[in-house]
Amino acid sequence: MAPAKKITAKSAAAKKAVSTARRVLKGKHGKVVEIRNKTHFYQPKTLALARAPKVVRHAVPRRNKLDKYRIIKSPLTTESAMKKIEDNNTLVFLVDKLANKRQIKDAVKQMYDIKALKINTLIRIASSYCSEVTALLLSAIPPTLQSIVEIIQSRTFDLIAVTVVLSIALSATVAALTSDAKLLLVKDSFLTFLFGMTYLLSIFCGKENLICTYNRQFSGPEAKARLDEMYKNPRVIKATELMCYVWAAGLIGESLIRLVLIYTIPLRIMPYISTSLMFVTLTSLACWNIWYAKRLKKRKAQKEEESQEASKTSVEAV
């Protein structure tokens, strides 16, 4: 065994000088600051490494039960949802309540090839605890309140608003007594059928047809003299009667189509189809009405030009 080295006073002084020099270089603070080159900070306990087994753990890989077809059930086609597309560039879908935002975003990308910037989710708590009749009764409350508020604000007898309120109340009573939720959807067909028959009967009953009445109502009292003179023309009356026939046929046909769909399509989908059907029908009729009115104005302008040319030729001949 080698003999232990003898520590002399000279070597001890040299070590002390070296340690003093190190302390002078570092300063009085002994804390070491770690230089970080990344913006993310990870705690050791949150690090979960992916498994890398040496052998296959399952002979057949498990099927993903929450696939894109289960995550996205159907798009929402209500009037408010369609308005969000136009105003806010926002799509509304009915999705599985177990899906998270990342899964919804991936499903939208796979099915529609749309890269969503932001996902907002809303869980309807009452959907799992309400029956179909109760859910449809709750959905009928907003239009009923809106119609009542319009009647109170205008302080006039609005036939359309009163009909909407009465039809909703009648269908809700019948559906509650019979426990048939489909009867609540029949009210829409009843309304459109009633309006269609009103257009049809206004041609044969009353002083004016419904198109003339609505035109007077929207034009205001200052246009009364002009409209009185215009409605004395039999061609104008014939054109408005044709409009009434078209609107009656469109609304009655829409009510019959909805009535067939109510008893052939599942109830959870039918409310959206019913709203879309009414929107498409009214939009189509309004577009046809605008086109027909422009056509009549164009014909009138052509006849006026022809009459002016004929008068010029007669003057020249004289």
mmCIF file of C-alpha atoms in Angstrom:
data_model
loop_
_atom_site.group_PDB
_atom_site.id
_atom_site.type_symbol
_atom_site.label_atom_id
_atom_site.label_comp_id
_atom_site.label_asym_id
_atom_site.label_seq_id
_atom_site.Cartn_x
_atom_site.Cartn_y
_atom_site.Cartn_z
ATOM 1 C CA MET A 1 0.000 0.000 0.000
ATOM 2 C CA ALA A 2 1.382 3.364 -1.065
ATOM 3 C CA PRO A 3 2.036 5.834 1.714
ATOM 4 C CA ALA A 4 -0.432 8.732 2.075
ATOM 5 C CA LYS A 5 0.720 12.046 0.683
ATOM 6 C CA LYS A 6 1.636 14.599 3.244
ATOM 7 C CA ILE A 7 -0.282 17.856 2.839
ATOM 8 C CA THR A 8 2.064 20.759 3.290
ATOM 9 C CA ALA A 9 1.216 24.358 4.058
ATOM 10 C CA LYS A 10 2.332 25.370 0.569
ATOM 11 C CA SER A 11 -0.091 23.002 -1.217
ATOM 12 C CA ALA A 12 -2.990 24.039 1.054
ATOM 13 C CA ALA A 13 -2.328 27.694 0.284
ATOM 14 C CA ALA A 14 -2.246 26.907 -3.456
ATOM 15 C CA LYS A 15 -5.637 25.147 -3.316
ATOM 16 C CA LYS A 16 -7.127 28.005 -1.366
ATOM 17 C CA ALA A 17 -5.819 30.477 -3.944
ATOM 18 C CA VAL A 18 -7.300 28.462 -6.820
ATOM 19 C CA SER A 19 -10.755 28.276 -5.148
ATOM 20 C CA THR A 20 -10.644 32.001 -4.409
ATOM 21 C CA ALA A 21 -9.839 32.733 -8.047
ATOM 22 C CA ARG A 22 -12.801 30.624 -9.177
ATOM 23 C CA ARG A 23 -15.158 32.454 -6.822
ATOM 24 C CA VAL A 24 -13.928 35.799 -8.105
ATOM 25 C CA LEU A 25 -14.575 34.771 -11.702
ATOM 26 C CA LYS A 26 -18.072 33.398 -11.013
ATOM 27 C CA GLY A 27 -19.158 36.127 -8.633
ATOM 28 C CA LYS A 28 -20.947 35.865 -5.352
ATOM 29 C CA HIS A 29 -24.082 34.161 -6.809
ATOM 30 C CA GLY A 30 -23.711 30.433 -7.033
ATOM 31 C CA LYS A 31 -26.984 29.761 -8.901
ATOM 32 C CA VAL A 32 -26.497 28.319 -12.378
ATOM 33 C CA VAL A 33 -28.980 29.493 -15.064
ATOM 34 C CA GLU A 34 -29.895 26.926 -17.691
ATOM 35 C CA ILE A 35 -30.013 28.217 -21.248
ATOM 36 C CA ARG A 36 -33.240 27.056 -23.001
ATOM 37 C CA ASN A 37 -33.436 26.916 -26.767
ATOM 38 C CA LYS A 38 -37.100 25.754 -26.961
ATOM 39 C CA THR A 39 -40.375 27.490 -26.211
ATOM 40 C CA HIS A 40 -42.034 24.425 -24.656
ATOM 41 C CA PHE A 41 -41.464 23.255 -21.109
ATOM 42 C CA TYR A 42 -42.110 19.665 -20.119
ATOM 43 C CA GLN A 43 -42.227 18.169 -16.680
ATOM 44 C CA PRO A 44 -40.705 14.711 -16.367
ATOM 45 C CA LYS A 45 -43.942 13.236 -14.976
ATOM 46 C CA THR A 46 -45.980 14.316 -18.045
ATOM 47 C CA LEU A 47 -43.704 12.594 -20.533
ATOM 48 C CA ALA A 48 -45.552 9.555 -21.914
ATOM 49 C CA LEU A 49 -43.591 7.680 -24.515
ATOM 50 C CA ALA A 50 -45.400 5.741 -27.217
ATOM 51 C CA ARG A 51 -45.295 1.999 -26.922
ATOM 52 C CA ALA A 52 -42.887 0.191 -29.190
ATOM 53 C CA PRO A 53 -43.541 -3.507 -28.560
ATOM 54 C CA LYS A 54 -41.165 -6.074 -29.967
ATOM 55 C CA VAL A 55 -44.048 -8.396 -30.917
ATOM 56 C CA VAL A 56 -47.579 -7.857 -32.271
ATOM 57 C CA ARG A 57 -49.944 -7.486 -29.330
ATOM 58 C CA HIS A 58 -53.150 -8.152 -31.346
ATOM 59 C CA ALA A 59 -53.608 -10.414 -34.335
ATOM 60 C CA VAL A 60 -56.232 -8.066 -35.829
ATOM 61 C CA PRO A 61 -56.122 -4.284 -35.251
ATOM 62 C CA ARG A 62 -59.094 -2.851 -33.415
ATOM 63 C CA ARG A 63 -61.698 -0.993 -35.434
ATOM 64 C CA ASN A 64 -62.115 2.678 -34.642
ATOM 65 C CA LYS A 65 -65.718 2.863 -33.458
ATOM 66 C CA LEU A 66 -65.724 6.671 -33.378
ATOM 67 C CA ASP A 67 -65.048 7.151 -37.083
ATOM 68 C CA LYS A 68 -65.890 10.196 -39.182
ATOM 69 C CA TYR A 69 -69.375 8.898 -40.065
ATOM 70 C CA ARG A 70 -70.292 8.515 -36.404
ATOM 71 C CA ILE A 71 -68.716 11.807 -35.334
ATOM 72 C CA ILE A 72 -70.656 13.916 -37.874
ATOM 73 C CA LYS A 73 -74.274 12.789 -37.952
ATOM 74 C CA SER A 74 -75.793 15.411 -40.251
ATOM 75 C CA PRO A 75 -75.550 19.126 -41.083
ATOM 76 C CA LEU A 76 -78.052 21.459 -39.444
ATOM 77 C CA THR A 77 -80.294 23.118 -42.048
ATOM 78 C CA THR A 78 -82.483 25.401 -39.955
ATOM 79 C CA GLU A 79 -83.009 29.017 -40.982
ATOM 80 C CA SER A 80 -80.612 30.333 -38.328
ATOM 81 C CA ALA A 81 -77.948 27.786 -39.314
ATOM 82 C CA MET A 82 -78.219 28.745 -42.992
ATOM 83 C CA LYS A 83 -77.948 32.419 -42.011
ATOM 84 C CA LYS A 84 -74.678 31.676 -40.175
ATOM 85 C CA ILE A 85 -73.205 30.357 -43.430
ATOM 86 C CA GLU A 86 -73.979 33.632 -45.225
ATOM 87 C CA ASP A 87 -73.104 36.055 -42.412
ATOM 88 C CA ASN A 88 -70.269 34.421 -40.466
ATOM 89 C CA ASN A 89 -68.999 31.692 -42.840
ATOM 90 C CA THR A 90 -69.865 29.165 -40.112
ATOM 91 C CA LEU A 91 -71.073 25.596 -40.653
ATOM 92 C CA VAL A 92 -73.309 23.883 -38.073
ATOM 93 C CA PHE A 93 -73.324 20.094 -37.669
ATOM 94 C CA LEU A 94 -74.969 17.586 -35.362
ATOM 95 C CA VAL A 95 -72.110 15.531 -33.909
ATOM 96 C CA ASP A 96 -71.622 12.731 -31.413
ATOM 97 C CA LYS A 97 -71.416 14.041 -27.863
ATOM 98 C CA LEU A 98 -68.375 11.842 -27.125
ATOM 99 C CA ALA A 99 -66.254 13.470 -29.845
ATOM 100 C CA ASN A 100 -63.777 16.174 -28.899
ATOM 101 C CA LYS A 101 -62.859 19.247 -30.934
ATOM 102 C CA ARG A 102 -59.782 17.685 -32.525
ATOM 103 C CA GLN A 103 -61.786 14.675 -33.721
ATOM 104 C CA ILE A 104 -64.543 16.935 -35.104
ATOM 105 C CA LYS A 105 -61.965 19.015 -36.972
ATOM 106 C CA ASP A 106 -60.373 15.907 -38.515
ATOM 107 C CA ALA A 107 -63.779 14.485 -39.489
ATOM 108 C CA VAL A 108 -64.793 17.722 -41.241
ATOM 109 C CA LYS A 109 -61.466 17.712 -43.093
ATOM 110 C CA GLN A 110 -61.908 14.093 -44.234
ATOM 111 C CA MET A 111 -65.573 14.307 -45.257
ATOM 112 C CA TYR A 112 -65.863 17.814 -46.718
ATOM 113 C CA ASP A 113 -62.221 18.755 -47.405
ATOM 114 C CA ILE A 114 -62.669 21.892 -45.271
ATOM 115 C CA LYS A 115 -59.979 23.098 -42.895
ATOM 116 C CA ALA A 116 -61.834 24.552 -39.917
ATOM 117 C CA LEU A 117 -60.160 27.459 -38.152
ATOM 118 C CA LYS A 118 -62.128 27.109 -34.917
ATOM 119 C CA ILE A 119 -64.503 24.523 -33.454
ATOM 120 C CA ASN A 120 -67.263 25.529 -31.020
ATOM 121 C CA THR A 121 -69.360 22.826 -29.369
ATOM 122 C CA LEU A 122 -72.736 23.060 -27.652
ATOM 123 C CA ILE A 123 -74.215 20.141 -25.702
ATOM 124 C CA ARG A 124 -78.003 20.174 -25.465
ATOM 125 C CA ILE A 125 -78.680 18.827 -21.990
ATOM 126 C CA ALA A 126 -82.431 18.414 -22.458
ATOM 127 C CA SER A 127 -82.096 16.294 -25.612
ATOM 128 C CA SER A 128 -81.470 13.090 -23.643
ATOM 129 C CA TYR A 129 -84.311 13.589 -21.167
ATOM 130 C CA CYS A 130 -87.178 14.929 -23.323
ATOM 131 C CA SER A 131 -89.586 12.919 -25.370
ATOM 132 C CA GLU A 132 -90.168 13.751 -29.025
ATOM 133 C CA VAL A 133 -93.473 15.442 -28.225
ATOM 134 C CA THR A 134 -91.920 17.595 -25.479
ATOM 135 C CA ALA A 135 -88.964 18.562 -27.675
ATOM 136 C CA LEU A 136 -91.212 19.664 -30.536
ATOM 137 C CA LEU A 137 -93.480 21.547 -28.120
ATOM 138 C CA LEU A 138 -90.450 23.438 -26.799
ATOM 139 C CA SER A 139 -89.337 24.243 -30.351
ATOM 140 C CA ALA A 140 -92.777 25.756 -31.058
ATOM 141 C CA ILE A 141 -92.472 28.320 -28.237
ATOM 142 C CA PRO A 142 -90.196 30.878 -30.052
ATOM 143 C CA PRO A 143 -92.376 31.291 -33.199
ATOM 144 C CA THR A 144 -95.486 31.540 -31.016
ATOM 145 C CA LEU A 145 -93.965 34.299 -28.878
ATOM 146 C CA GLN A 146 -92.712 36.106 -31.984
ATOM 147 C CA SER A 147 -96.192 36.087 -33.547
ATOM 148 C CA ILE A 148 -97.799 37.357 -30.323
ATOM 149 C CA VAL A 149 -95.218 40.172 -30.026
ATOM 150 C CA GLU A 150 -95.880 41.213 -33.644
ATOM 151 C CA ILE A 151 -99.628 41.363 -32.987
ATOM 152 C CA ILE A 152 -99.098 43.488 -29.846
ATOM 153 C CA GLN A 153 -96.608 45.847 -31.514
ATOM 154 C CA SER A 154 -98.644 46.433 -34.670
ATOM 155 C CA ARG A 155 -101.958 46.650 -32.741
ATOM 156 C CA THR A 156 -103.716 45.332 -35.814
ATOM 157 C CA PHE A 157 -105.419 42.076 -36.704
ATOM 158 C CA ASP A 158 -102.695 40.269 -38.671
ATOM 159 C CA LEU A 159 -104.301 37.237 -40.288
ATOM 160 C CA ILE A 160 -101.006 35.404 -40.833
ATOM 161 C CA ALA A 161 -99.756 35.857 -37.248
ATOM 162 C CA VAL A 162 -103.112 34.860 -35.751
ATOM 163 C CA THR A 163 -103.264 31.772 -37.971
ATOM 164 C CA VAL A 164 -99.749 30.743 -36.923
ATOM 165 C CA VAL A 165 -100.577 31.049 -33.219
ATOM 166 C CA LEU A 166 -103.870 29.150 -33.543
ATOM 167 C CA SER A 167 -102.350 26.353 -35.636
ATOM 168 C CA ILE A 168 -99.463 25.866 -33.191
ATOM 169 C CA ALA A 169 -101.840 25.809 -30.215
ATOM 170 C CA LEU A 170 -104.211 23.364 -31.920
ATOM 171 C CA SER A 171 -101.470 20.994 -33.081
ATOM 172 C CA ALA A 172 -99.757 21.113 -29.666
ATOM 173 C CA THR A 173 -103.025 20.215 -27.928
ATOM 174 C CA VAL A 174 -103.739 17.323 -30.287
ATOM 175 C CA ALA A 175 -100.149 16.028 -30.059
ATOM 176 C CA ALA A 176 -100.180 16.195 -26.250
ATOM 177 C CA LEU A 177 -103.471 14.290 -26.076
ATOM 178 C CA THR A 178 -102.510 11.628 -28.626
ATOM 179 C CA SER A 179 -98.745 11.489 -27.793
ATOM 180 C CA ASP A 180 -98.006 11.569 -31.524
ATOM 181 C CA ALA A 181 -95.125 13.940 -32.229
ATOM 182 C CA LYS A 182 -95.733 13.839 -35.977
ATOM 183 C CA LEU A 183 -98.964 15.779 -35.542
ATOM 184 C CA LEU A 184 -96.897 18.783 -34.450
ATOM 185 C CA LEU A 185 -95.188 18.783 -37.837
ATOM 186 C CA VAL A 186 -98.524 18.608 -39.632
ATOM 187 C CA LYS A 187 -99.159 22.226 -38.554
ATOM 188 C CA ASP A 188 -96.688 23.452 -41.190
ATOM 189 C CA SER A 189 -98.606 21.612 -43.910
ATOM 190 C CA PHE A 190 -101.855 22.981 -42.503
ATOM 191 C CA LEU A 191 -100.506 26.541 -42.637
ATOM 192 C CA THR A 192 -99.210 26.355 -46.201
ATOM 193 C CA PHE A 193 -102.376 24.573 -47.370
ATOM 194 C CA LEU A 194 -104.505 27.268 -45.724
ATOM 195 C CA PHE A 195 -102.495 30.082 -47.325
ATOM 196 C CA GLY A 196 -102.684 28.356 -50.706
ATOM 197 C CA MET A 197 -106.460 28.038 -50.442
ATOM 198 C CA THR A 198 -106.642 31.697 -49.380
ATOM 199 C CA TYR A 199 -104.841 32.733 -52.571
ATOM 200 C CA LEU A 200 -107.190 30.544 -54.606
ATOM 201 C CA LEU A 201 -110.416 31.726 -52.959
ATOM 202 C CA SER A 202 -109.402 35.389 -53.151
ATOM 203 C CA ILE A 203 -109.786 35.179 -56.940
ATOM 204 C CA PHE A 204 -113.470 34.270 -56.713
ATOM 205 C CA CYS A 205 -114.443 35.861 -53.388
ATOM 206 C CA GLY A 206 -113.915 39.419 -52.258
ATOM 207 C CA LYS A 207 -113.326 42.695 -54.035
ATOM 208 C CA GLU A 208 -109.628 42.072 -54.815
ATOM 209 C CA ASN A 209 -107.356 39.059 -54.948
ATOM 210 C CA LEU A 210 -104.633 38.560 -52.363
ATOM 211 C CA ILE A 211 -101.798 39.833 -54.590
ATOM 212 C CA CYS A 212 -103.559 43.178 -55.006
ATOM 213 C CA THR A 213 -104.274 43.355 -51.275
ATOM 214 C CA TYR A 214 -100.642 42.713 -50.318
ATOM 215 C CA ASN A 215 -99.478 45.228 -52.919
ATOM 216 C CA ARG A 216 -101.704 47.894 -51.369
ATOM 217 C CA GLN A 217 -100.526 46.992 -47.874
ATOM 218 C CA PHE A 218 -96.826 47.215 -48.742
ATOM 219 C CA SER A 219 -97.114 50.313 -50.973
ATOM 220 C CA GLY A 220 -98.726 52.501 -48.313
ATOM 221 C CA PRO A 221 -101.618 54.989 -48.422
ATOM 222 C CA GLU A 222 -99.779 57.458 -50.688
ATOM 223 C CA ALA A 223 -99.959 54.995 -53.610
ATOM 224 C CA LYS A 224 -103.725 54.414 -53.302
ATOM 225 C CA ALA A 225 -104.718 56.579 -56.274
ATOM 226 C CA ARG A 226 -102.101 55.022 -58.544
ATOM 227 C CA LEU A 227 -103.105 51.482 -57.561
ATOM 228 C CA ASP A 228 -106.814 52.237 -58.004
ATOM 229 C CA GLU A 229 -106.144 53.398 -61.547
ATOM 230 C CA MET A 230 -103.873 50.439 -62.269
ATOM 231 C CA TYR A 231 -106.318 47.806 -60.989
ATOM 232 C CA LYS A 232 -109.020 49.107 -63.336
ATOM 233 C CA ASN A 233 -106.999 47.630 -66.195
ATOM 234 C CA PRO A 234 -108.248 44.067 -66.961
ATOM 235 C CA ARG A 235 -104.751 42.994 -68.052
ATOM 236 C CA VAL A 236 -103.359 43.845 -64.612
ATOM 237 C CA ILE A 237 -106.158 41.916 -62.914
ATOM 238 C CA LYS A 238 -105.503 38.936 -65.186
ATOM 239 C CA ALA A 239 -101.764 39.013 -64.358
ATOM 240 C CA THR A 240 -102.400 39.175 -60.594
ATOM 241 C CA GLU A 241 -104.881 36.303 -60.857
ATOM 242 C CA LEU A 242 -102.221 34.211 -62.600
ATOM 243 C CA MET A 243 -99.832 35.018 -59.716
ATOM 244 C CA CYS A 244 -102.490 33.868 -57.241
ATOM 245 C CA TYR A 245 -102.929 30.598 -59.156
ATOM 246 C CA VAL A 246 -99.170 29.946 -59.135
ATOM 247 C CA TRP A 247 -98.792 30.733 -55.418
ATOM 248 C CA ALA A 248 -101.810 28.578 -54.564
ATOM 249 C CA ALA A 249 -100.453 25.635 -56.575
ATOM 250 C CA GLY A 250 -96.974 25.989 -55.048
ATOM 251 C CA LEU A 251 -98.153 26.235 -51.431
ATOM 252 C CA ILE A 252 -100.737 23.445 -51.705
ATOM 253 C CA GLY A 253 -98.215 21.191 -53.449
ATOM 254 C CA GLU A 254 -95.618 21.932 -50.762
ATOM 255 C CA SER A 255 -98.091 21.035 -47.999
ATOM 256 C CA LEU A 256 -98.945 17.707 -49.642
ATOM 257 C CA ILE A 257 -95.272 16.816 -50.185
ATOM 258 C CA ARG A 258 -94.483 17.597 -46.531
ATOM 259 C CA LEU A 259 -97.431 15.500 -45.369
ATOM 260 C CA VAL A 260 -96.076 12.490 -47.264
ATOM 261 C CA LEU A 261 -92.535 13.041 -45.955
ATOM 262 C CA ILE A 262 -93.701 13.320 -42.325
ATOM 263 C CA TYR A 263 -94.899 9.708 -42.331
ATOM 264 C CA THR A 264 -92.021 8.304 -44.416
ATOM 265 C CA ILE A 265 -88.894 10.014 -43.005
ATOM 266 C CA PRO A 266 -87.608 9.542 -39.412
ATOM 267 C CA LEU A 267 -88.846 12.161 -36.976
ATOM 268 C CA ARG A 268 -85.379 13.323 -35.913
ATOM 269 C CA ILE A 269 -84.585 14.433 -39.488
ATOM 270 C CA MET A 270 -87.992 15.695 -40.603
ATOM 271 C CA PRO A 271 -87.942 19.098 -38.762
ATOM 272 C CA TYR A 272 -84.865 20.148 -40.734
ATOM 273 C CA ILE A 273 -86.318 18.905 -44.027
ATOM 274 C CA SER A 274 -89.607 20.682 -43.277
ATOM 275 C CA THR A 275 -87.856 24.020 -42.765
ATOM 276 C CA SER A 276 -85.729 23.543 -45.883
ATOM 277 C CA LEU A 277 -88.775 22.588 -47.959
ATOM 278 C CA MET A 278 -90.651 25.720 -46.897
ATOM 279 C CA PHE A 279 -87.601 27.911 -47.555
ATOM 280 C CA VAL A 280 -87.057 26.457 -51.044
ATOM 281 C CA THR A 281 -90.759 26.767 -51.936
ATOM 282 C CA LEU A 282 -91.124 30.389 -50.817
ATOM 283 C CA THR A 283 -87.823 31.384 -52.448
ATOM 284 C CA SER A 284 -88.804 29.745 -55.736
ATOM 285 C CA LEU A 285 -92.223 31.420 -55.749
ATOM 286 C CA ALA A 286 -90.714 34.815 -54.923
ATOM 287 C CA CYS A 287 -88.117 34.465 -57.702
ATOM 288 C CA TRP A 288 -90.840 33.483 -60.185
ATOM 289 C CA ASN A 289 -92.926 36.458 -59.067
ATOM 290 C CA ILE A 290 -90.019 38.863 -59.642
ATOM 291 C CA TRP A 291 -89.283 37.325 -63.061
ATOM 292 C CA TYR A 292 -92.933 37.525 -64.120
ATOM 293 C CA ALA A 293 -93.248 41.158 -62.994
ATOM 294 C CA LYS A 294 -90.116 42.119 -64.964
ATOM 295 C CA ARG A 295 -91.485 40.298 -67.997
ATOM 296 C CA LEU A 296 -94.750 42.242 -67.799
ATOM 297 C CA LYS A 297 -92.873 45.548 -67.515
ATOM 298 C CA LYS A 298 -90.723 44.630 -70.505
ATOM 299 C CA ARG A 299 -93.790 43.784 -72.584
ATOM 300 C CA LYS A 300 -95.427 47.052 -71.575
ATOM 301 C CA ALA A 301 -92.332 49.029 -72.598
ATOM 302 C CA GLN A 302 -92.200 47.242 -75.971
ATOM 303 C CA LYS A 303 -95.863 48.006 -76.663
ATOM 304 C CA GLU A 304 -95.334 51.668 -75.782
ATOM 305 C CA GLU A 305 -92.380 51.852 -78.172
ATOM 306 C CA GLU A 306 -94.397 50.194 -80.932
ATOM 307 C CA SER A 307 -97.290 52.601 -80.397
ATOM 308 C CA GLN A 308 -94.914 55.587 -80.502
ATOM 309 C CA GLU A 309 -93.351 54.352 -83.742
ATOM 310 C CA ALA A 310 -96.802 53.784 -85.244
ATOM 311 C CA SER A 311 -97.862 57.330 -84.322
ATOM 312 C CA LYS A 312 -94.687 58.751 -85.891
ATOM 313 C CA THR A 313 -95.271 56.892 -89.149
ATOM 314 C CA SER A 314 -98.879 58.083 -89.288
ATOM 315 C CA VAL A 315 -97.791 61.700 -88.775
ATOM 316 C CA GLU A 316 -95.178 61.412 -91.534
ATOM 317 C CA ALA A 317 -97.737 59.893 -93.894
ATOM 318 C CA VAL A 318 -100.079 62.802 -93.306
#
